[in-house]
Tab-separated table of C-alpha atoms and ligand atoms in Angstrom:
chain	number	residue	atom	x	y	z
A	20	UNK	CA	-27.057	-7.037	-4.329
A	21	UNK	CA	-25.107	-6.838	-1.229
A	22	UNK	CA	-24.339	-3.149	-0.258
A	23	UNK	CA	-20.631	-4.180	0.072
A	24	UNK	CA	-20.548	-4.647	-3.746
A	25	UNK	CA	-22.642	-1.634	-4.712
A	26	UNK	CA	-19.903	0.028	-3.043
A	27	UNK	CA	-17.423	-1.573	-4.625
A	28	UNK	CA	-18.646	-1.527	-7.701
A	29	UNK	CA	-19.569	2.366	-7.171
A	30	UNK	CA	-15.511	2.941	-6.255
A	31	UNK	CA	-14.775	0.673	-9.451
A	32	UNK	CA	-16.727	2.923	-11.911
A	33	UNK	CA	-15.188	6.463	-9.641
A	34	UNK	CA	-11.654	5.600	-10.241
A	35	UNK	CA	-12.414	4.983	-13.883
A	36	UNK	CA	-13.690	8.223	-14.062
A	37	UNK	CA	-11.358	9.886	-12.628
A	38	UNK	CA	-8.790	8.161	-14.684
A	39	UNK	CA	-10.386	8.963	-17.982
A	40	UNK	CA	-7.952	9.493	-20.795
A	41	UNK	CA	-5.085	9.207	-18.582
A	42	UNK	CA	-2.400	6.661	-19.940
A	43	UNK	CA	-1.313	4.918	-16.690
A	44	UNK	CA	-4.339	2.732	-15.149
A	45	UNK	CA	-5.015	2.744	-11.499
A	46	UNK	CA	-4.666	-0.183	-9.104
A	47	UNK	CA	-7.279	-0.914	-6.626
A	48	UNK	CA	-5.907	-2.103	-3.261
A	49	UNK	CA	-9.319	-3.115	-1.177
A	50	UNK	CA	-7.527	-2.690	2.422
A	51	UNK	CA	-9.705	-5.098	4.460
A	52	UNK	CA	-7.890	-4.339	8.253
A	53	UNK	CA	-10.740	-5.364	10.810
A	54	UNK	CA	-13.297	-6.722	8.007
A	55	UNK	CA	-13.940	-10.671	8.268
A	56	UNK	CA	-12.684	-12.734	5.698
A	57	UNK	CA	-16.123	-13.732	4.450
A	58	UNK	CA	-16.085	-9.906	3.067
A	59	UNK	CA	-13.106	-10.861	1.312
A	60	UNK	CA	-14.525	-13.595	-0.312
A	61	UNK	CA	-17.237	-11.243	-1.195
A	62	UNK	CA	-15.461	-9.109	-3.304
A	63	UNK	CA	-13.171	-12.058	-4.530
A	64	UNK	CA	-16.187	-13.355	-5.949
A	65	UNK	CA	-16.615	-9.515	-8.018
A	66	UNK	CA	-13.101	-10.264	-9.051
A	67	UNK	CA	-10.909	-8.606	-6.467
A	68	UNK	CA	-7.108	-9.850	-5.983
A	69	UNK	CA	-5.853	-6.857	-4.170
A	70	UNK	CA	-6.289	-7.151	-0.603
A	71	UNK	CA	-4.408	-4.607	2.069
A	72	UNK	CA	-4.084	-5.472	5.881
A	73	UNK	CA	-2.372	-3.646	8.591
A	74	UNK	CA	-2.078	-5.863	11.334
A	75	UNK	CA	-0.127	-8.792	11.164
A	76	UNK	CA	-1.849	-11.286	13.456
A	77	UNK	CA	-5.444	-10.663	12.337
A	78	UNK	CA	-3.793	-10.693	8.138
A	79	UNK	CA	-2.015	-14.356	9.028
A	80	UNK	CA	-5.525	-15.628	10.376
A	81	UNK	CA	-7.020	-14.349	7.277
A	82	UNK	CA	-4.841	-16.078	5.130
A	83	UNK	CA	-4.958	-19.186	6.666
A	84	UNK	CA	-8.810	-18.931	6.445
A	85	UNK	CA	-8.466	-17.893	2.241
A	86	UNK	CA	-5.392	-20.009	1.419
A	87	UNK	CA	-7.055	-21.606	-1.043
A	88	UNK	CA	-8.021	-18.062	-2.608
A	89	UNK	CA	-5.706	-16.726	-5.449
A	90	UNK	CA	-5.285	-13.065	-3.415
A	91	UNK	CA	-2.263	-10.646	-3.785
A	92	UNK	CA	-1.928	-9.714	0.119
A	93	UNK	CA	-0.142	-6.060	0.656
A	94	UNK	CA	0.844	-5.207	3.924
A	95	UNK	CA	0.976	-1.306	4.770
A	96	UNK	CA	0.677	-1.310	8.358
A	97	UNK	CA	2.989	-0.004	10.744
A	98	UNK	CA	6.283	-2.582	11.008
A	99	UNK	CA	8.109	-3.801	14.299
A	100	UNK	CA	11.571	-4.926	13.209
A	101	UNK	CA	10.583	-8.367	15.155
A	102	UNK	CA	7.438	-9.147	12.503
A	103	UNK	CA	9.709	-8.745	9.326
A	104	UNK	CA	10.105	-12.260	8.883
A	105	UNK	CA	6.079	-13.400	8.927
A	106	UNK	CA	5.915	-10.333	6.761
A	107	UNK	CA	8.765	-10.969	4.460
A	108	UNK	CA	7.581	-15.042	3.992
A	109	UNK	CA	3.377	-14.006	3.691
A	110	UNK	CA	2.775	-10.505	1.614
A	111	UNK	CA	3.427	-9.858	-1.992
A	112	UNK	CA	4.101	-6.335	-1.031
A	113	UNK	CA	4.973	-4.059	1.705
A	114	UNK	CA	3.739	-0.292	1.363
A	115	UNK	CA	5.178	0.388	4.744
A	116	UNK	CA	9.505	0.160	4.356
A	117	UNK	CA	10.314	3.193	7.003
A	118	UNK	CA	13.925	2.239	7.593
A	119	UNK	CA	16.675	0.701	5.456
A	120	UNK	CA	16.838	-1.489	8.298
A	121	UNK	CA	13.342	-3.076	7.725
A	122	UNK	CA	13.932	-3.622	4.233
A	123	UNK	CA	17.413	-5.518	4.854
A	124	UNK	CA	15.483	-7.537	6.950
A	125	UNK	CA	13.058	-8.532	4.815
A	126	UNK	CA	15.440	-9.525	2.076
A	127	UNK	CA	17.133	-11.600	4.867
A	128	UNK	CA	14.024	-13.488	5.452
A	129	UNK	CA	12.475	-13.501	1.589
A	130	UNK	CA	12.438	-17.590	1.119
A	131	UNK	CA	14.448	-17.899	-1.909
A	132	UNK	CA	11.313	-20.296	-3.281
A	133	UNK	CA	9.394	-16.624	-4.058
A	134	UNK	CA	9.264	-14.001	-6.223
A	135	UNK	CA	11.510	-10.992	-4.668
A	136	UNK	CA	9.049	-8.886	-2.250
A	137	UNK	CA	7.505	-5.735	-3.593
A	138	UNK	CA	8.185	-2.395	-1.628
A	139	UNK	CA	7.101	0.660	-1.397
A	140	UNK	CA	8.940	3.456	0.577
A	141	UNK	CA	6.561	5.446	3.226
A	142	UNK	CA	7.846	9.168	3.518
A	143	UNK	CA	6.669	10.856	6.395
A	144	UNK	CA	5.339	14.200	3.150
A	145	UNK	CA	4.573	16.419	6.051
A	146	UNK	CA	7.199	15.483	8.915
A	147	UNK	CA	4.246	14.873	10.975
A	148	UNK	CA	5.676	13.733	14.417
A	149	UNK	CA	3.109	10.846	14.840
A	150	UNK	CA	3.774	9.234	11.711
A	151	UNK	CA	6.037	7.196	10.138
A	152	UNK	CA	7.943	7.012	7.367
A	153	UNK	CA	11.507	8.403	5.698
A	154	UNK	CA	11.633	12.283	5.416
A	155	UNK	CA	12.137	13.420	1.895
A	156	UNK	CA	15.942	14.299	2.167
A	157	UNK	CA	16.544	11.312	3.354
A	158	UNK	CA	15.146	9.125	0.908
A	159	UNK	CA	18.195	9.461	-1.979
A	160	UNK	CA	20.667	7.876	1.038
A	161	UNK	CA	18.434	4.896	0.842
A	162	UNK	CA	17.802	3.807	-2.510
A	163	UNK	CA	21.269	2.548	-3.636
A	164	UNK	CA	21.257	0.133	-0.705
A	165	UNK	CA	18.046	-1.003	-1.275
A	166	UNK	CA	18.386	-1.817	-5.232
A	167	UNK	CA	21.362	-3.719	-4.216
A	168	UNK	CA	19.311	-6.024	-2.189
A	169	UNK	CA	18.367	-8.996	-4.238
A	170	UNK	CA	15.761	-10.361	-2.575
A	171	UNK	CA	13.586	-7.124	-2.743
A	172	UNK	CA	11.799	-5.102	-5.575
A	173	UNK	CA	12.076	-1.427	-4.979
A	174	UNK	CA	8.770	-0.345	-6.856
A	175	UNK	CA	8.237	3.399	-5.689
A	176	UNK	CA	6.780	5.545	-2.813
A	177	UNK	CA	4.069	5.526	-0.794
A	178	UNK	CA	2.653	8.370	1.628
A	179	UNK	CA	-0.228	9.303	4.199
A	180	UNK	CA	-0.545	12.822	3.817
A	181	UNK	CA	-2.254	15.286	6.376
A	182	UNK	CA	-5.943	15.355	6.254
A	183	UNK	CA	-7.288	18.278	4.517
A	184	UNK	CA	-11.086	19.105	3.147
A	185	UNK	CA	-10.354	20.428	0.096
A	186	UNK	CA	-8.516	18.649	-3.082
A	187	UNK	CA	-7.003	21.486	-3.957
A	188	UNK	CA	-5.166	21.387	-0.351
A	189	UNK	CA	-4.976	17.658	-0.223
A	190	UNK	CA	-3.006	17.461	-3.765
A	191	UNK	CA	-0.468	19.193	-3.076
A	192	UNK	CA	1.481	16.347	-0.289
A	193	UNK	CA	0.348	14.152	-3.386
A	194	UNK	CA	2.227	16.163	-5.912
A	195	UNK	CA	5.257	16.140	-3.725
A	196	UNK	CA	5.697	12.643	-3.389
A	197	UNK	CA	4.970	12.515	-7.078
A	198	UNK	CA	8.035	14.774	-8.009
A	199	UNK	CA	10.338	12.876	-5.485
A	200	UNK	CA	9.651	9.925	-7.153
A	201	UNK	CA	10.476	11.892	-10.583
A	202	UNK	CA	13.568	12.973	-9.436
A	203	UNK	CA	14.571	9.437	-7.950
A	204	UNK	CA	13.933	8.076	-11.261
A	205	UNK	CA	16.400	10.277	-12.786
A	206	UNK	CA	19.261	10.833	-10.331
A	207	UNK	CA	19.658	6.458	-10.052
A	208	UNK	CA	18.373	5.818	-13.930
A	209	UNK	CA	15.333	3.817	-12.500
A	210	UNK	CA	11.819	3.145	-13.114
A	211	UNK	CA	10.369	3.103	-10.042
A	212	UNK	CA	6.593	2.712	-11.252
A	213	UNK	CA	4.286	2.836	-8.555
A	214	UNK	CA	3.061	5.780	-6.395
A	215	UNK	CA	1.202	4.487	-3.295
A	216	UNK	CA	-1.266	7.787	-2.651
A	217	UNK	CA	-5.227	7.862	-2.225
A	218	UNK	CA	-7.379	6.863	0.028
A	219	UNK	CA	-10.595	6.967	0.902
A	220	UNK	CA	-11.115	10.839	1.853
A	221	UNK	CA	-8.431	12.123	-1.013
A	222	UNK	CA	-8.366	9.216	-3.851
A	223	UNK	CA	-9.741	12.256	-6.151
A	224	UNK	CA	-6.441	14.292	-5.439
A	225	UNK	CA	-4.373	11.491	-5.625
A	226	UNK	CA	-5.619	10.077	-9.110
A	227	UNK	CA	-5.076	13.809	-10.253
A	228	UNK	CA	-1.198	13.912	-9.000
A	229	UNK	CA	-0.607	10.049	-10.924
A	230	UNK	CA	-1.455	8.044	-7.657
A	231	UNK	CA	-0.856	4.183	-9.580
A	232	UNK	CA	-2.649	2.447	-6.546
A	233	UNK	CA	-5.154	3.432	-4.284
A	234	UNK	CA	-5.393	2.027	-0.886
A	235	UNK	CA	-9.620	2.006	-0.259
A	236	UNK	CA	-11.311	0.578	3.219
A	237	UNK	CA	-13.817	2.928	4.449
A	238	UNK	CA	-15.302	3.744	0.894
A	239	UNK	CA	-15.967	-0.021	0.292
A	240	UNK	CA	-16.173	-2.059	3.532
A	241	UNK	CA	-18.186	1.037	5.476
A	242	UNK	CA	-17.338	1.977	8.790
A	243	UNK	CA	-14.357	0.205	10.470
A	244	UNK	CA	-15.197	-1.757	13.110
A	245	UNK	CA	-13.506	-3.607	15.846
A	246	UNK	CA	-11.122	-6.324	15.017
A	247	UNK	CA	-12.668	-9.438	13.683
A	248	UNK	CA	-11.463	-12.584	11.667
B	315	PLP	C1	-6.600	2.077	6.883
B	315	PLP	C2	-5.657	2.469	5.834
B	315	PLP	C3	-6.092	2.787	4.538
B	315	PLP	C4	-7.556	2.847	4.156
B	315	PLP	O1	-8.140	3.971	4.738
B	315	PLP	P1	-9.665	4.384	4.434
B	315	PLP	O2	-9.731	5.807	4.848
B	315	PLP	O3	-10.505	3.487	5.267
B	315	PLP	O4	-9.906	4.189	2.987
B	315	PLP	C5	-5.133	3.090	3.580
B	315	PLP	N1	-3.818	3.088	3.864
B	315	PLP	C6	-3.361	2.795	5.090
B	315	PLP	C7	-1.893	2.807	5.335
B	315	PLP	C8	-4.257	2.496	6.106
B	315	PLP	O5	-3.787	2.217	7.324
């Protein structure tokens, strides 16, 4: 078997685990930045749908490459208020909404022939000056615009939190973003139902704090490499 699908298969049978008894199941996003699409096919072929890219030109050569692949495309890379519109028209969902102004755009630019765009709101957990994302007291300004917006589904938060080693240490950005999303959920009346958290260094603490989708490269595609189509 190709290593690519041991590890796959090995990241499959980890996040059951690590779900066990637990009553909300755990999406696999298999975030493919810089891989070629013939991995993609790869784990297509193992029954993979979820499929994560960062970077918008090398993701709209992929897709062109797969169209004729059934694949749920996610886009949680950084976003320039100038590539809303290829990313509005070409993604299923967007991880990445960092300003109300982004998501505006993009239900400007949804073509009314699809299904409203998924989002995710990034929060910046740790007000880390190189990253992105809405800090937490921020985030209840945001939401009623956004679930006026009909062209968007607001479907939860999503976060990068600082690296630590241990799970102990890396649960506990997890657990905050966990209990924001809590308290949204009251405050508006909402069911926002997805929690963006995990990776491939913390999936383990962000299963434990009810992560409902984990974003996996490095665990499944091995070391990145440089960008390649
Ligand atoms: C690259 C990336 C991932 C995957 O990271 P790995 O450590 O390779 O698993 C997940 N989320 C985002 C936003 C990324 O940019």
């Amino acid at each position: 078997m190709l290593p690519l699908l041991q590890r796959y298969f090995a990241q499959q049978t980890l996040i059951a685990n690590l779900v066990g008894e637990r009553p909300l199941p755990v999406r696999l996003l298999a975030v493919s930045k810089t891989r070629p699409a013939n991995d993609v096919v790869a784990l297509y072929k193992a029954g993979q749908r979820d499929f994560g890219e960062n970077y918008l030109q090398e993701a709209l050569k992929k897709q062109q490459l797969l169209a004729n692949f059934d694949i749920t495309w996610h886009f949680i890379g950084p976003i320039q208020s100038n590539k809303t519109r290829d990313i509005s028209r070409y993604f299923s969902w967007v991880h990445s909404v960092d300003r109300l102004k982004v998501a505006v755009r993009l239900d400007q630019q949804r073509p009314i022939n699809l299904a409203p765009l998924n989002i995710c709101l990034q929060v910046n957990i740790d007000e880390e000056d190189t990253k992105s994302g809405f800090y937490l007291d921020e985030l209840s300004n945001v939401i009623e615009p956004i679930l006026a917006l009909k062209n968007v589904n607001l479907r939860g938060l999503m976060a990068i939190p600082k690296a630590h080693k241990s799970t102990d240490e890396q649960r506990d950005g997890f657990k905050r973003l966990a209990q924001a999303q809590e308290k949204i959920n009251k405050s508006f009346n909402i069911q926002l139902d997805t929690l963006s958290m995990g990776m491939s260094g913390d999936l383990e603490a962000a299963i434990a704090e009810g992560s409902t989708m984990v974003r996996i490269g490095t665990a499944i595609f091995g070391e990145r490499v440089k960008n390649t189509v």
